[in-house]
Coordinates of C-alpha atoms and ligand atoms in Angstrom, one line a residue:
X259 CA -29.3 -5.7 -21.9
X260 CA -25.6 -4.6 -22.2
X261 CA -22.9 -6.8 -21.8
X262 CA -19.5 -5.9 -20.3
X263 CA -17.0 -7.8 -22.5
X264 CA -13.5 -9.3 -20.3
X265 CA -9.9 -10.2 -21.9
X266 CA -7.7 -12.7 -19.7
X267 CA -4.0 -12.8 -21.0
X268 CA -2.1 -12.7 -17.5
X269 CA 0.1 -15.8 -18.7
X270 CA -0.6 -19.5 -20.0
X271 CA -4.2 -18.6 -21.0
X272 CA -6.1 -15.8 -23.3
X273 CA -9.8 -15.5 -23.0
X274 CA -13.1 -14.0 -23.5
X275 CA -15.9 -13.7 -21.1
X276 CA -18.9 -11.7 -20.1
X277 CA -21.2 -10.5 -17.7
X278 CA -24.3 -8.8 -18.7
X279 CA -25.2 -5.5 -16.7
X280 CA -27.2 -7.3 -14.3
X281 CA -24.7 -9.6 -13.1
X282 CA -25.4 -13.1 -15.0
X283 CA -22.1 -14.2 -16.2
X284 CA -21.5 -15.7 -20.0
X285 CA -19.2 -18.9 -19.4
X286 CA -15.8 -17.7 -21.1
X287 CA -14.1 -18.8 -24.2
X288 CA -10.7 -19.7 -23.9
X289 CA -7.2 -21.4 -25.1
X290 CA -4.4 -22.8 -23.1
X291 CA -1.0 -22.4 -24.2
X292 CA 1.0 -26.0 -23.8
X293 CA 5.1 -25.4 -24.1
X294 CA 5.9 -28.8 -25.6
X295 CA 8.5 -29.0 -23.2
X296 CA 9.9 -26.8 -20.0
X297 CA 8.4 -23.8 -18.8
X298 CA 5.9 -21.2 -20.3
X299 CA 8.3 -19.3 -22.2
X300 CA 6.6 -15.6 -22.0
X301 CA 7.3 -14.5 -25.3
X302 CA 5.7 -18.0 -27.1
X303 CA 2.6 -17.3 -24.8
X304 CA 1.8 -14.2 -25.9
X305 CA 2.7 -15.7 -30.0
X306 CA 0.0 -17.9 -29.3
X307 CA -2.2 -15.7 -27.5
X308 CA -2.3 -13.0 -30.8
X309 CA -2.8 -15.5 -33.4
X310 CA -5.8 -17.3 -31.5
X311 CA -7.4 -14.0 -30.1
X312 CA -9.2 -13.3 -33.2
X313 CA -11.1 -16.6 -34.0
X314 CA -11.7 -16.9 -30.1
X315 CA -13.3 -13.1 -29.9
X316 CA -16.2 -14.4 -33.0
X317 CA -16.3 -18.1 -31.2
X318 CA -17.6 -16.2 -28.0
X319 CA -19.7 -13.8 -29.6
X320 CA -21.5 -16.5 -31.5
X321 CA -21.6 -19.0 -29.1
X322 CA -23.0 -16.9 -27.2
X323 CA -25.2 -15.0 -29.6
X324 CA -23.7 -11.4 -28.5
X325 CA -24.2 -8.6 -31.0
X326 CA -20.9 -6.2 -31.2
X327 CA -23.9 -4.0 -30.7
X328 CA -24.5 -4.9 -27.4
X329 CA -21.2 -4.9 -25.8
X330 CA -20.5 -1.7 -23.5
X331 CA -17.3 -1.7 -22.3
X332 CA -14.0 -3.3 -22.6
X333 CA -12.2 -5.1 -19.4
X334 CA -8.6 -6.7 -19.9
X335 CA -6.0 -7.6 -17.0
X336 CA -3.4 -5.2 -17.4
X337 CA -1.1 -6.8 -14.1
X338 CA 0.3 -8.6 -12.5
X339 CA 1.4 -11.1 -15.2
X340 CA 4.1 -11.8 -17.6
X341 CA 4.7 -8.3 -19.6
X342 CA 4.4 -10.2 -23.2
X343 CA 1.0 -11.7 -22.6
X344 CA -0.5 -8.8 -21.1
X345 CA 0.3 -6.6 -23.7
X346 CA -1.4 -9.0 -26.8
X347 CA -4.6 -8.7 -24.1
X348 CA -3.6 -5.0 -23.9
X349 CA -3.9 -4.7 -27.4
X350 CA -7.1 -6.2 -28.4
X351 CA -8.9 -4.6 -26.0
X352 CA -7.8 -0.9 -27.5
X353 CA -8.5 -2.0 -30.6
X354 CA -11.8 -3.4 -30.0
X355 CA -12.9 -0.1 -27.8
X356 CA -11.4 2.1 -30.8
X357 CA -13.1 -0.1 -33.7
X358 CA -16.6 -0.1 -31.5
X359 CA -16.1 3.1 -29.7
X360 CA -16.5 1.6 -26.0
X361 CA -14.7 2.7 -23.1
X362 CA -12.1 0.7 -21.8
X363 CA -11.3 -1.0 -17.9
X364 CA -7.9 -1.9 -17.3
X365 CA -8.5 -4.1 -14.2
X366 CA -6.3 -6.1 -11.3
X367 CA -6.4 -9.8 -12.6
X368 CA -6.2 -10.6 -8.8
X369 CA -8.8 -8.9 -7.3
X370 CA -11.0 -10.2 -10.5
X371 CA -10.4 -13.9 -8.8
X372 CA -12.1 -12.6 -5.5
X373 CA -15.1 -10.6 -7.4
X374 CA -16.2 -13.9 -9.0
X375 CA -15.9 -15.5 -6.1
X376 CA -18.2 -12.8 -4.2
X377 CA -20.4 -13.0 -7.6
X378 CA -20.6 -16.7 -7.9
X379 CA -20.9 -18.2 -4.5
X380 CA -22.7 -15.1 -2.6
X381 CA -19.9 -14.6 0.4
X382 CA -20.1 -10.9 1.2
X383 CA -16.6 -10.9 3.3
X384 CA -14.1 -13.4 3.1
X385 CA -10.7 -14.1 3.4
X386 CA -9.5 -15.0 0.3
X387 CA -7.0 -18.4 0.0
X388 CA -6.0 -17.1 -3.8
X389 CA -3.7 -20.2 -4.8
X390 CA -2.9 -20.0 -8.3
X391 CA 0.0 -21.0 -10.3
X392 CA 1.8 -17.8 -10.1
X393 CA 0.3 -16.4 -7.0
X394 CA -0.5 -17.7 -3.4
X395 CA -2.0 -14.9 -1.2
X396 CA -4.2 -14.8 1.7
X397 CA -6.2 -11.7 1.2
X398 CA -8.5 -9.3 3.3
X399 CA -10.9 -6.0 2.7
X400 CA -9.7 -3.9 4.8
X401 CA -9.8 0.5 5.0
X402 CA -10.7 0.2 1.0
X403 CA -8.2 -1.9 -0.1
X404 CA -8.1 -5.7 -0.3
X405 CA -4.8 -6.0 1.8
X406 CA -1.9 -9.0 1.3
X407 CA -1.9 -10.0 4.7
X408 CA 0.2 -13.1 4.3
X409 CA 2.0 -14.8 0.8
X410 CA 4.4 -17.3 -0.6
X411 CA 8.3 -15.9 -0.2
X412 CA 9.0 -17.5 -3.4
X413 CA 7.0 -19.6 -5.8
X414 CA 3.6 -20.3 -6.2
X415 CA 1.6 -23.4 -4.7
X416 CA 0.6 -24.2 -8.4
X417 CA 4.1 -23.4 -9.8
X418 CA 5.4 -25.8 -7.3
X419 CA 2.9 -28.5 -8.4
X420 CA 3.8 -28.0 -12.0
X421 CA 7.4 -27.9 -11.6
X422 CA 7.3 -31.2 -9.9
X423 CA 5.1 -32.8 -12.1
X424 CA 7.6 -31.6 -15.3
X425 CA 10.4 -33.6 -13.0
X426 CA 7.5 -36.4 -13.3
X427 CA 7.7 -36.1 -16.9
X428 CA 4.1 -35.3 -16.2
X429 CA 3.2 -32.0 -18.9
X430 CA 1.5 -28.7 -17.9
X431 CA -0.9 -28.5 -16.0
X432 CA 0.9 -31.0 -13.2
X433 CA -1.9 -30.1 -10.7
X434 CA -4.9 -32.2 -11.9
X435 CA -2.8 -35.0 -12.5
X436 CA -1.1 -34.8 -8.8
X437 CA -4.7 -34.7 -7.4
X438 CA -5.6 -38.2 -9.2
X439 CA -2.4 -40.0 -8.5
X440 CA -2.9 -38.6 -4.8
X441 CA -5.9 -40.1 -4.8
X442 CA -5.3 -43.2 -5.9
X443 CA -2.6 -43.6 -3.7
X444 CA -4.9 -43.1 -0.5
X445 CA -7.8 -45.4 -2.1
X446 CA -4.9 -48.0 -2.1
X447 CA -3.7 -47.0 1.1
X448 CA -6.5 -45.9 3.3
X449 CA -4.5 -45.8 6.4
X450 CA -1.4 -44.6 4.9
X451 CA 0.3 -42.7 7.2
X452 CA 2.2 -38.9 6.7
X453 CA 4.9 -40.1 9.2
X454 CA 6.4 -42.2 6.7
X455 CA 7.1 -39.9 4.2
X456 CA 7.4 -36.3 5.8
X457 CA 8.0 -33.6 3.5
X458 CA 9.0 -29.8 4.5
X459 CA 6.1 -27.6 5.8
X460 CA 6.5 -24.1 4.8
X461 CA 4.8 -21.7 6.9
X462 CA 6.7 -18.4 8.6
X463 CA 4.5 -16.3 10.5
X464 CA 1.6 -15.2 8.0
X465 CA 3.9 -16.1 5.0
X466 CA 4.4 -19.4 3.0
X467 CA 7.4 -21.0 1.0
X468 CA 7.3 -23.7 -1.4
X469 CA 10.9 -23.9 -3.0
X470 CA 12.0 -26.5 -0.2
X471 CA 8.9 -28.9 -0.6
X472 CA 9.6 -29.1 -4.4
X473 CA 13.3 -30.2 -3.8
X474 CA 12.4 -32.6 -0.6
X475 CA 9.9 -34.3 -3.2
X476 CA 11.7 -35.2 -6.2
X477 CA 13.9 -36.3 -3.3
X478 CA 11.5 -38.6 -2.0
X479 CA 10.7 -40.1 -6.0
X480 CA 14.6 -40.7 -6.3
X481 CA 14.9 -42.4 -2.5
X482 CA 12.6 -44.4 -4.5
X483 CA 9.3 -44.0 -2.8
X484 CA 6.0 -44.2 -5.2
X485 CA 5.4 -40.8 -7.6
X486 CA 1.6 -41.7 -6.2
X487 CA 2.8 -41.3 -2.2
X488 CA 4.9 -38.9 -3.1
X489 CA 2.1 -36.9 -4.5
X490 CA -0.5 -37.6 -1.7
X491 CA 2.0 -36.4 0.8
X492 CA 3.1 -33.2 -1.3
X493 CA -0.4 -32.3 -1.5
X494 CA -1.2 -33.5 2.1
X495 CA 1.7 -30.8 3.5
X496 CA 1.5 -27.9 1.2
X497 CA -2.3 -27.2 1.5
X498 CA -2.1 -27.5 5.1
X499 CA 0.4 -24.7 5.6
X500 CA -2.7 -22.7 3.7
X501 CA -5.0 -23.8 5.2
X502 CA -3.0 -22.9 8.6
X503 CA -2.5 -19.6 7.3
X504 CA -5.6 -18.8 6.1
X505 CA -7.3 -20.0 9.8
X506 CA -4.8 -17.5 11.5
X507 CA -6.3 -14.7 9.2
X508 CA -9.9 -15.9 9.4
X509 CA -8.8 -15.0 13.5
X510 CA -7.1 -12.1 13.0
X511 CA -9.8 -10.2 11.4
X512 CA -12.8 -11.7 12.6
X513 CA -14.2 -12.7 9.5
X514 CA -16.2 -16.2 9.7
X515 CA -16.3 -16.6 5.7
X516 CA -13.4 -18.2 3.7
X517 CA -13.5 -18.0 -0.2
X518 CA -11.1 -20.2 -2.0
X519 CA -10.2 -18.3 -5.8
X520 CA -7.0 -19.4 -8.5
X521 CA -6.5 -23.1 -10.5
X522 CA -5.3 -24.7 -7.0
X523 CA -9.1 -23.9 -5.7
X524 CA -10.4 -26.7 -8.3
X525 CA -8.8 -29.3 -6.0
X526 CA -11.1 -31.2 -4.2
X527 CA -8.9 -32.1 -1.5
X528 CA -7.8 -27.9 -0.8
X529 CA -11.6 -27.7 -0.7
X530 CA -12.4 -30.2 1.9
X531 CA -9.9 -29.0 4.1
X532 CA -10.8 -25.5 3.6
X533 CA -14.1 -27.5 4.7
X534 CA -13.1 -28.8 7.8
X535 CA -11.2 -26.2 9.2
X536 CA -14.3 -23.5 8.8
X537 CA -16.6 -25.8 11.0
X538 CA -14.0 -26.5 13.1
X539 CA -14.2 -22.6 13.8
X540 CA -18.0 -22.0 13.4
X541 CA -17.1 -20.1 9.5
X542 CA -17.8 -21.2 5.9
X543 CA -15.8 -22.0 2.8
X544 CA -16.9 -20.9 -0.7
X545 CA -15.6 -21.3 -3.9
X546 CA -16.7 -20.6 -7.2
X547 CA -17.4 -23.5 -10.3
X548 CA -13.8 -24.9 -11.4
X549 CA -14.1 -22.6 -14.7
X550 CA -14.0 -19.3 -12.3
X551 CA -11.3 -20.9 -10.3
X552 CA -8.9 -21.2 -13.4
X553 CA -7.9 -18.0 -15.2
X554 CA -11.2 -16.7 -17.6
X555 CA -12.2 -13.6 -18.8
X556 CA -15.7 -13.5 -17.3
X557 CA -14.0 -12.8 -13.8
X558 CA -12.5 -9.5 -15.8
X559 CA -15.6 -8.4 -17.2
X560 CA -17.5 -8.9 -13.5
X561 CA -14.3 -6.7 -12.2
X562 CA -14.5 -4.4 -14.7
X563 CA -18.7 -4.2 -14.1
X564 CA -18.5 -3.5 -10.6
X565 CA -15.9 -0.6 -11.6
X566 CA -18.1 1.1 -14.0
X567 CA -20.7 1.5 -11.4
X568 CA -18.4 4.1 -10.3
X569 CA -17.0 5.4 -13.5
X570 CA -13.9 3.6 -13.4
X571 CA -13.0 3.9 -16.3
X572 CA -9.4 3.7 -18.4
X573 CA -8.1 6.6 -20.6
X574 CA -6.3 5.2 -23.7
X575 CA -3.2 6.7 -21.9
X576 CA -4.0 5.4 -19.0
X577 CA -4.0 1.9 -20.3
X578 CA -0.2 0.5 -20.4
X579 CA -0.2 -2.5 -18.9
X580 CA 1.5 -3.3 -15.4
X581 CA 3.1 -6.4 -14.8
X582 CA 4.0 -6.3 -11.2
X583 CA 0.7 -4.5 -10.0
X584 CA -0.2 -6.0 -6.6
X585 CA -3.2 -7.0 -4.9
X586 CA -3.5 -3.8 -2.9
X587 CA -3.2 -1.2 -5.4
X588 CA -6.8 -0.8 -6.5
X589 CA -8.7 1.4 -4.2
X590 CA -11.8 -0.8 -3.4
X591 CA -15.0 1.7 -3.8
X592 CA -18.0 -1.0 -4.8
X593 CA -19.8 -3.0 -2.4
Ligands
ATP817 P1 -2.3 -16.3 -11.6 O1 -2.0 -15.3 -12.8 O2 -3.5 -15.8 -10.9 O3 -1.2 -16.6 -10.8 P2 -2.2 -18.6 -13.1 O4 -1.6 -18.0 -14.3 O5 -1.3 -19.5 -12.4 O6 -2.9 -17.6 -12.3 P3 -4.6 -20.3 -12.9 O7 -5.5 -20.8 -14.1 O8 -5.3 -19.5 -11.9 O9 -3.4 -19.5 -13.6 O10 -4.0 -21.5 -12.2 C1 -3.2 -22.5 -12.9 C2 -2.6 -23.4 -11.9 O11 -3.7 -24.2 -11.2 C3 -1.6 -24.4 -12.4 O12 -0.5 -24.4 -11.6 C4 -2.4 -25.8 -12.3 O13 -1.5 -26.9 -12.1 C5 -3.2 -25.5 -11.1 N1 -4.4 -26.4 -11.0 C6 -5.4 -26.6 -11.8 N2 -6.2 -27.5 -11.5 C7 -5.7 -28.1 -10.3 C8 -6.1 -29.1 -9.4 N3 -7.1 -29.9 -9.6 N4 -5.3 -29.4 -8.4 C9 -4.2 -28.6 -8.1 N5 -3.8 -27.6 -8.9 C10 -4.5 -27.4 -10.0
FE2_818 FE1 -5.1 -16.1 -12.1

């Protein structure tokens, strides 16, 4: 059986994954680009993205005992994402389709998180609650598209969590480690209350903001409240103006499934409140394994699968990368 072949280099991480025609995914292969300090520089991500991609291509292949043979078709994430990064993924993908004449599929890294969402966890129309590092979206099929119909004004939930962290001295990722010092915090504290440390809460109309929470909570470390609080509470107030959001779009379109999809999703705590809120309303929460949640390429080759059902394919000239392509600009044709 033919396997459809998917390259991940939005930002921080480049990887390979699969999905053979049939649907059943191949776990992805991947590597995560640490800065040793600060932010992701763009231009070091994508250094370290083109001189791991070609001992991570023959790692997945033979992991996974894939013949070049077998491979059918090429999907990379050409946008959104930082233009450097995309353009090493860019790059491997031609070359492999011209070295193994395949046919390429340059596919919308977003709409990939919902697809293996939909693949994974069998939800046939959700609303999406896509909260990633760069990207925090509440999401809806509607008229062909999947439409935007509420996002963050300015950073991302899992940027926010990151850049706090770094002020932590805590290194990239900062989300995992928030989640277990939040944790800890309310094991110690199992009444601990939100009225003692109340944080900024972000919501306006369908959209969300998270600039002010990062500033009221490196605040609340240097009023000299515990980084562990601190974290409970910043977690405690940002996914609830998601959540909130996400219940209002659940309402507006009628839709009774919620799919959760981005590296925020692996939280447990996002989860059970997505939980809650869906009985609360008589809907259901979904979301995929952790290792579809973070960025993989086995989200782009299910993407890129589902296209090829209906000959969506990318010309070679077609195939420049795009990095500010938005959720709503692929015109939604498969089931
Ligand atoms: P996108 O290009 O879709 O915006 P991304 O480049 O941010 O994605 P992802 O792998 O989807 O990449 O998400 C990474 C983010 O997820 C980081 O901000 C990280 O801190 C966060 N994250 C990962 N695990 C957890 C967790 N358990 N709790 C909270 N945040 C988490
Ligand atoms: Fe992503």
């Amino acid at each position: 059986m033919g396997v459809i072949l998917g390259i991940e280099s939005t930002a921080h991480t480049f990887s390979f994954g699969g999905v053979y025609s049939n649907g059943k995914t191949i776990s992805s292969t991947s590597a995560l680009f640490r800065p040793e300090e600060g932010g992701i520089h763009p231009r070091e991500a994508a250094d370290h993205h083109s001189l791991l991609s070609g001992n991570l291509f023959k790692e997945f292949i033979t992991k996974n005992d894939i013949p070049v043979s077998e491979i059918d078709a090429i999907a990379f994430s050409q946008g959104p994402g930082l233009g450097p990064c995309l353009r090493v993924g860019a790059s491997v993908a031609r070359s492999l389709s011209e070295k193994i004449s395949k046919p390429l599929i340059g596919v919308n890294h977003c709409v990939a998180h919902i697809e293996i969402g939909r693949l994974q966890t069998g939800c046939d129309d959700p609303v999406l609650l896509y909260v990633s590092g760069g990207n925090t979206q509440v999401i809806a099929r509607n008229g062909g598209r999947y439409r935007v119909i509420g996002e963050t004004l300015d950073i991302g939930i899992g940027n926010m969590l990151d850049k706090f962290a770094r002020t932590q001295g805590i290194p990239f990722p900062g989300g995992p480690k928030i989640e277990k010092l939040a944790l800890e915090w309310l094991n110690n504290n199992p009444n601990a209350s939100l009225d003692e440390i109340i944080l900024p809460y972000g919501v306006q109309g369908m959209d969300l903001s998270f600039s002010g929470i990062l500033t009221a909570a490196v605040q609340k470390v240097a009023d000299g409240h515990s980084l562990q609080e601190v974290c409970w509470s910043l977690q405690e107030h940002s996914f609830s103006t998601c959540i909130e959001v996400a219940e209002r779009a659940l309402a507006h379109t009628g839709k009774n499934e919620l799919l959760l999809g981005g590296g925020v999703a692996c939280n447990e705590r996002i989860r059970e409140m997505s939980e809650l809120m869906c009985i609360d309303r008589g809907a259901k929460a979904f979301w995929p394994e952790k290792q579809y949640c973070i960025d993989n390429g086995t989200m782009i080759a299910e993407l890129g699968r589902k296209m090829i059902k209906h000959n969506l394919y990318t010309k070679l000239e077609d195939s420049a990368i795009d990095p500010s392509m938005r959720t709503d600009h692929a015109e939604v044709v498969w089931d």
